[in-house]
Tab-separated table of C-alpha atoms in Angstrom:
chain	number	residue	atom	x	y	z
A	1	UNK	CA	-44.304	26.360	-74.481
A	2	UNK	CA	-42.418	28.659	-71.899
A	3	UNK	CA	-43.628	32.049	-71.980
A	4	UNK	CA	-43.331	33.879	-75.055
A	5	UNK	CA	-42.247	37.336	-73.309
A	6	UNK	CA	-39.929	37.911	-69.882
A	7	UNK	CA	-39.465	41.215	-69.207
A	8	UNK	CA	-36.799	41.929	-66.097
A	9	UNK	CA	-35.155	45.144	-65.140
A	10	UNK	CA	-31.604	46.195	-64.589
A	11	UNK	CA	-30.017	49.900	-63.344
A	12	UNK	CA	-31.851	52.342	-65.792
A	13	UNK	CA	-33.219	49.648	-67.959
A	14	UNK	CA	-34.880	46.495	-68.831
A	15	UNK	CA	-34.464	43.557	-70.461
A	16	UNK	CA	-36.453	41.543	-73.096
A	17	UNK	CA	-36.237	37.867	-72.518
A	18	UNK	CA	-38.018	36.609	-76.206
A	19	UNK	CA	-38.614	33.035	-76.734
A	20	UNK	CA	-36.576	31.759	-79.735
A	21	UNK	CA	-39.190	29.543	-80.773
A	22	UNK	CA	-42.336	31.560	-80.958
A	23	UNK	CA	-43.660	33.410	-83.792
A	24	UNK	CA	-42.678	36.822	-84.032
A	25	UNK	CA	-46.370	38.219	-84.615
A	26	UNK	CA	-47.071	36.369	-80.993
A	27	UNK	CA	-44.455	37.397	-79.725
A	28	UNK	CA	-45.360	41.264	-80.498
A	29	UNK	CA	-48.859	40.888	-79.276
A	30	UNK	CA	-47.799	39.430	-75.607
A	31	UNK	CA	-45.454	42.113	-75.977
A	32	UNK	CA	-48.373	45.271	-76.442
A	33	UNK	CA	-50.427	43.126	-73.518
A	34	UNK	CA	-47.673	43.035	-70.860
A	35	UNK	CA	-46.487	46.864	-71.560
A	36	UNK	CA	-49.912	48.182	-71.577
A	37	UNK	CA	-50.781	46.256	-68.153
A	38	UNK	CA	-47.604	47.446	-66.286
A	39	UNK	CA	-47.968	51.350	-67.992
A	40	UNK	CA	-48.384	52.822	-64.474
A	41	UNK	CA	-46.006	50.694	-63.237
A	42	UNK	CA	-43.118	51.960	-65.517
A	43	UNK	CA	-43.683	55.539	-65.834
A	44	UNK	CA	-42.320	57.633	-67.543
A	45	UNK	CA	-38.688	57.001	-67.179
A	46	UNK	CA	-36.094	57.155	-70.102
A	47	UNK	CA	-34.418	53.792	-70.044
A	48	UNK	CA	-32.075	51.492	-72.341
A	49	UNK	CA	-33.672	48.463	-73.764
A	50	UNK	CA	-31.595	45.001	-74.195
A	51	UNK	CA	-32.913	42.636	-76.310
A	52	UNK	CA	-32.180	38.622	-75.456
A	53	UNK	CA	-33.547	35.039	-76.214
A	54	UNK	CA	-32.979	35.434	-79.834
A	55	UNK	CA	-31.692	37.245	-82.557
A	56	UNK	CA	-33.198	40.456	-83.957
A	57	UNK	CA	-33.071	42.093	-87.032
A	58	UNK	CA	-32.872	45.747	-87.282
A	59	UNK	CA	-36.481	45.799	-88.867
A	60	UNK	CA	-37.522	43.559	-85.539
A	61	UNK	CA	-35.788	46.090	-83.304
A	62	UNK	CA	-37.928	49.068	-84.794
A	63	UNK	CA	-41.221	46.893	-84.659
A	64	UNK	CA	-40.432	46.275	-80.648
A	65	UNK	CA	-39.512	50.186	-80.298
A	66	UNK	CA	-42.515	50.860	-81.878
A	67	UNK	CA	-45.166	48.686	-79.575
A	68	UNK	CA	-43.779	49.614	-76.720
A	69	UNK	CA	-43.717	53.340	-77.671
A	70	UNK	CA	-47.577	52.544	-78.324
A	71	UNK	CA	-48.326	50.684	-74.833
A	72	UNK	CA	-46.234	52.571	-72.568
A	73	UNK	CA	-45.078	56.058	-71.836
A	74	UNK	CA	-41.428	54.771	-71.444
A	75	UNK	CA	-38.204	56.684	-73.444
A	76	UNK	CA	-36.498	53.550	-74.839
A	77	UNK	CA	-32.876	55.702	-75.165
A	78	UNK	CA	-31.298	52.922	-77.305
A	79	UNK	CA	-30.937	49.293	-77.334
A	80	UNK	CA	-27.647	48.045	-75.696
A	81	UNK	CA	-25.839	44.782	-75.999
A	82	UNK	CA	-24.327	42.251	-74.047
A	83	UNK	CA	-20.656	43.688	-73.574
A	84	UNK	CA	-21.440	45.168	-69.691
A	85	UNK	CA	-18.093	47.387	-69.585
A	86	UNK	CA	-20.036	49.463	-72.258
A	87	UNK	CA	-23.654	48.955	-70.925
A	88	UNK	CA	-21.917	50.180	-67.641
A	89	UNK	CA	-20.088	53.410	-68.553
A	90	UNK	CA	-23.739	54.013	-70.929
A	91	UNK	CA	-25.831	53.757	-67.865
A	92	UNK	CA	-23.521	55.743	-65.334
A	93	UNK	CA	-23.536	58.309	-68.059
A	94	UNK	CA	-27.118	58.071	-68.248
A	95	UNK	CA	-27.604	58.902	-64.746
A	96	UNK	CA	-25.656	61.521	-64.361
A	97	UNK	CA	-27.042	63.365	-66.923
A	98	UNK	CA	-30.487	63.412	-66.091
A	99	UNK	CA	-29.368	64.183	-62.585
A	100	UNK	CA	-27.242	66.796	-63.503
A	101	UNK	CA	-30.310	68.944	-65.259
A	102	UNK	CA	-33.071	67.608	-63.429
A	103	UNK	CA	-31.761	69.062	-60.169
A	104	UNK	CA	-30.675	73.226	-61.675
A	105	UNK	CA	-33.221	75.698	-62.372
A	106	UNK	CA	-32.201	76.423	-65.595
A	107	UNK	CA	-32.928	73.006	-67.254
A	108	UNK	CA	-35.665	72.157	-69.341
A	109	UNK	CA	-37.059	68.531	-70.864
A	110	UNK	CA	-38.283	68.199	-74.531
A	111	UNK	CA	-40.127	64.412	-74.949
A	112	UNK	CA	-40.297	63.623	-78.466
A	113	UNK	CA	-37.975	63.303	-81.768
A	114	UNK	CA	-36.881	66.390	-83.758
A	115	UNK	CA	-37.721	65.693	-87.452
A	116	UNK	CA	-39.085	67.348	-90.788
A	117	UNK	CA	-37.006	70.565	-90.136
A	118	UNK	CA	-38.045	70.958	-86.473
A	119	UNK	CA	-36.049	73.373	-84.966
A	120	UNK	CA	-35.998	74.298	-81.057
A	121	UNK	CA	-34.490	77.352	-79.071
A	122	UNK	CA	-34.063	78.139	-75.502
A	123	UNK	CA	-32.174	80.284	-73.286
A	124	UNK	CA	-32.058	76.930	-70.755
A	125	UNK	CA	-29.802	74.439	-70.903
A	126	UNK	CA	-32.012	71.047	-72.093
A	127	UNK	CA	-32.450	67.286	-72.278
A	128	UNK	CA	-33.672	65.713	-75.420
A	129	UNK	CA	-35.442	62.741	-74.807
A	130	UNK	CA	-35.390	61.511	-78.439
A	131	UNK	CA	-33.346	61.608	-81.421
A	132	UNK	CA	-32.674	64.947	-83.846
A	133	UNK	CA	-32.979	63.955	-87.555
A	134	UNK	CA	-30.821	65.303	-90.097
A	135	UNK	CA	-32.497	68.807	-91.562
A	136	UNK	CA	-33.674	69.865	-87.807
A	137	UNK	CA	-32.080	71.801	-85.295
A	138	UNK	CA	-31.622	72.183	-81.693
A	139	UNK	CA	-30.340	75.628	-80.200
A	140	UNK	CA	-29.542	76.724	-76.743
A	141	UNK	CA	-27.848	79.091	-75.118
A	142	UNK	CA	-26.083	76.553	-72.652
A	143	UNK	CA	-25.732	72.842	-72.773
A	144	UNK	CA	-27.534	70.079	-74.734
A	145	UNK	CA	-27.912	66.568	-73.911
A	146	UNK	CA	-29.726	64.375	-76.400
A	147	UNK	CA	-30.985	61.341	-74.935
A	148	UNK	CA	-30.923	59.934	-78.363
A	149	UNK	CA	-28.979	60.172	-81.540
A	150	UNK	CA	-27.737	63.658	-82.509
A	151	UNK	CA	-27.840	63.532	-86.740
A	152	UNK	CA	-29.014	66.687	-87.779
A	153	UNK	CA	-27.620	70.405	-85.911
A	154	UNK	CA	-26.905	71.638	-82.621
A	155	UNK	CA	-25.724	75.448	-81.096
A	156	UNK	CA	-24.681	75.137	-77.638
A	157	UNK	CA	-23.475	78.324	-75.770
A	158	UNK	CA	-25.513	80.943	-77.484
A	159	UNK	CA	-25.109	83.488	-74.751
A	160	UNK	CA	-21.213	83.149	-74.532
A	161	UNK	CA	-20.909	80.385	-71.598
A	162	UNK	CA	-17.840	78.833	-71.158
A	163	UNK	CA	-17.225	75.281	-70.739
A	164	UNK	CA	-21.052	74.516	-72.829
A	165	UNK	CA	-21.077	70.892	-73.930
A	166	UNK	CA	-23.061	68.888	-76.508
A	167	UNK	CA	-23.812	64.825	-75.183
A	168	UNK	CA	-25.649	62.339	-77.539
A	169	UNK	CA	-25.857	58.775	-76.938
A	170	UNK	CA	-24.935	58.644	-81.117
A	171	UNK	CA	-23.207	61.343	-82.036
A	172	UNK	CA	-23.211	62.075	-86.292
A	173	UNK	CA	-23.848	65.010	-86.693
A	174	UNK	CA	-24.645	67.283	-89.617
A	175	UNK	CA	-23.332	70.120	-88.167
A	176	UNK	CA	-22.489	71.529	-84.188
A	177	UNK	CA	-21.395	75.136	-83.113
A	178	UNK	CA	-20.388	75.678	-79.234
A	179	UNK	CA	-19.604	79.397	-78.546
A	180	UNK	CA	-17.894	80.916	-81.457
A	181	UNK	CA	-16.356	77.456	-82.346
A	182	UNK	CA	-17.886	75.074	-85.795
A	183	UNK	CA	-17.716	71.468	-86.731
A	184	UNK	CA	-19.538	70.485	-90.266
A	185	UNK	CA	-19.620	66.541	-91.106
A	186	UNK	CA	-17.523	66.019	-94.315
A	187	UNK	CA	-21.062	63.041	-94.918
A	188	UNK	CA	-24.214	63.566	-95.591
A	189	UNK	CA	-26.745	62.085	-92.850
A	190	UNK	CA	-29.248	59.712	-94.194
A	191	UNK	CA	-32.712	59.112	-91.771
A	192	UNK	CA	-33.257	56.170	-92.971
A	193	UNK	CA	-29.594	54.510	-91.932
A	194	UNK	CA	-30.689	55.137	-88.343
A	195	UNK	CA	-30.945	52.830	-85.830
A	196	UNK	CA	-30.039	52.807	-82.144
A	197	UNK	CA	-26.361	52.045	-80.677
A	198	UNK	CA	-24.632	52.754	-77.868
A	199	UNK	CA	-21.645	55.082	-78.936
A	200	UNK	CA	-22.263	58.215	-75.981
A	201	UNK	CA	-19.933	61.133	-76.675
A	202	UNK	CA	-19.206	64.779	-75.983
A	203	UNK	CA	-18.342	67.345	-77.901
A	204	UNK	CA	-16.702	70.406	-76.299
A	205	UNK	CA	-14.131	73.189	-76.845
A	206	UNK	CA	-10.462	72.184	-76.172
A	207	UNK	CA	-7.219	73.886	-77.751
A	208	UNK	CA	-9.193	76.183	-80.114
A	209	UNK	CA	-11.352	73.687	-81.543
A	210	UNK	CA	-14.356	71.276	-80.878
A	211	UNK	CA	-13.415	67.868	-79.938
A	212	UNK	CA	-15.186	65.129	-79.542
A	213	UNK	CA	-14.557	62.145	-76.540
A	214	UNK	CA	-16.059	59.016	-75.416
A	215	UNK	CA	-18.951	60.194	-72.537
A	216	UNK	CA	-18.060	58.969	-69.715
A	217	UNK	CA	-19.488	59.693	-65.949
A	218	UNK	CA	-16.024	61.320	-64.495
A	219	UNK	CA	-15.911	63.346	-68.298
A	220	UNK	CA	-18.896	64.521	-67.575
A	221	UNK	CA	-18.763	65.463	-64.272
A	222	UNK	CA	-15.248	67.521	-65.265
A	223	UNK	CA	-17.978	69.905	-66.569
C-alpha cells in the first residue's frame, strides 16, 4: 500500500495528501506520528491546511484539526480548497496581515480561541490566532485581525482612530462596533454550526456606516 499520509507544503501552508484506501483510524495515527516528528521543524507558524486524496467529512476535518493541534504547535487558520484564485487572494491576505502587525510596536498576538464568554481588551492593535465564539468578546482600541472566524463581538477603535478595521478569515458576527459606528447580526450564531472556510473580509467605516468587503491584499494595504 502507498503511504497512508503525504504531507507537502505550499506559500503559508501545507497540504494533506490522504490515501483513499486506508482506514481512517490509520490514517489518524500516521498522521499524530509524522506531526509530532517534524514539531520543531514546523514551528509555530499560522498556516492554511488543504486537505486531498479523498473526501472528508466535516466530522473528519475536526478529528485532523484536532491531532495536529495535539502533535504540533502549528495555527491551522482554516482549511482551503482546490479553487487557487481564492487560495491565492486568502494567502496574500494572510501575509500581509501578519506582516503588517508583526513589524509596528503597537501590535500584540493572542494564540488560542475566545470561548465561554472570554472577553479581551487592549489599547494595541492585535492578531487573533484562533476563532471568537459567539457570547465572547474582543476589544481594542485600534485594529483587529482574527486569524480565524469572527462569530461572537468585536470593538475596534476604542480610542477614536480613524480608518480602524476589523479582518476575519469568516466573518458572522454577533455584533461589531468601529469608532462610534454599530452593526448587530439580524441571526443568532450557533457554535456548534462552525467549521472552517475561506470567506476573508473587512469590515470598516465608509459613508456613515460599517461595511463589509471581500479582504483582499491591495484592500488591505489601502489601510
Amino acid at each position: 500500500m502507498k503511504d497512508m499520509v503525504l504531507i507537502k507544503s505550499f506559500s503559508k501552508g501545507i497540504a494533506l495528501h490522504l490515501n483513499a484506501e486506508a482506514a481512517f483510524e490509520d490514517i489518524l495515527k500516521e498522521l499524530a506520528y509524522k506531526f509530532s516528528e517534524a514539531r520543531s521543524f514546523f514551528g509555530t507558524a499560522c498556516m492554511a491546511l488543504s486537505i486531498e486524496g479523498r473526501a472528508v467529512s466535516n466530522g473528519e476535518e475536526l478529528e485532523i484539526l484536532n491531532v495536529i493541534h495535539q502533535n504540533s504547535n502549528l495555527s491551522i487558520a482554516c482549511i482551503v480548497g482546490r479553487d487557487e484564485n481564492i487560495n491565492k487572494n486568502f494567502i496574500k491576505a494572510l501575509a500581509h496581515m501578519e506582516k503588517k502587525l508583526s513589524g509596528g510596536e503597537d501590535g500584540q498576538f493572542f494564540k488560542g480561541s475566545l470561548k465561554n464568554n472570554e472577553v479581551i481588551e487592549t489599547e494595541n492593535s492585535i492578531i487573533i490566532l484562533g476563532d471568537v465564539y459567539p457570547g465572547s468578546a474582543i476589544f481594542s482600541a485600534k485594529n483587529i485581525i482574527i486569524l480565524g472566524g469572527l462569530y461572537g463581538e468585536a470593538y475596534a477603535g476604542g480610542n477614536g482612530l480613524e480608518g480602524a478595521f476589523i479582518a476575519a478569515l469568516e466573518m458572522e458576527p454577533e455584533r461589531i462596533k468601529i469608532g462610534d459606528f454599530k452593526y448587530k447580526s439580524g441571526t443568532k450564531q450557533s457554535k456548534w454550526s462552525i467549521r472552517p472556510k475561506v470567506q476573508p473580509k473587512i469590515a470598516f467605516v465608509k459613508n456613515g456606516k460599517i461595511t463589509f468587503e471581500t479582504l483582499t491584499k491591495d484592500l488591505l494595504s489601502s489601510f
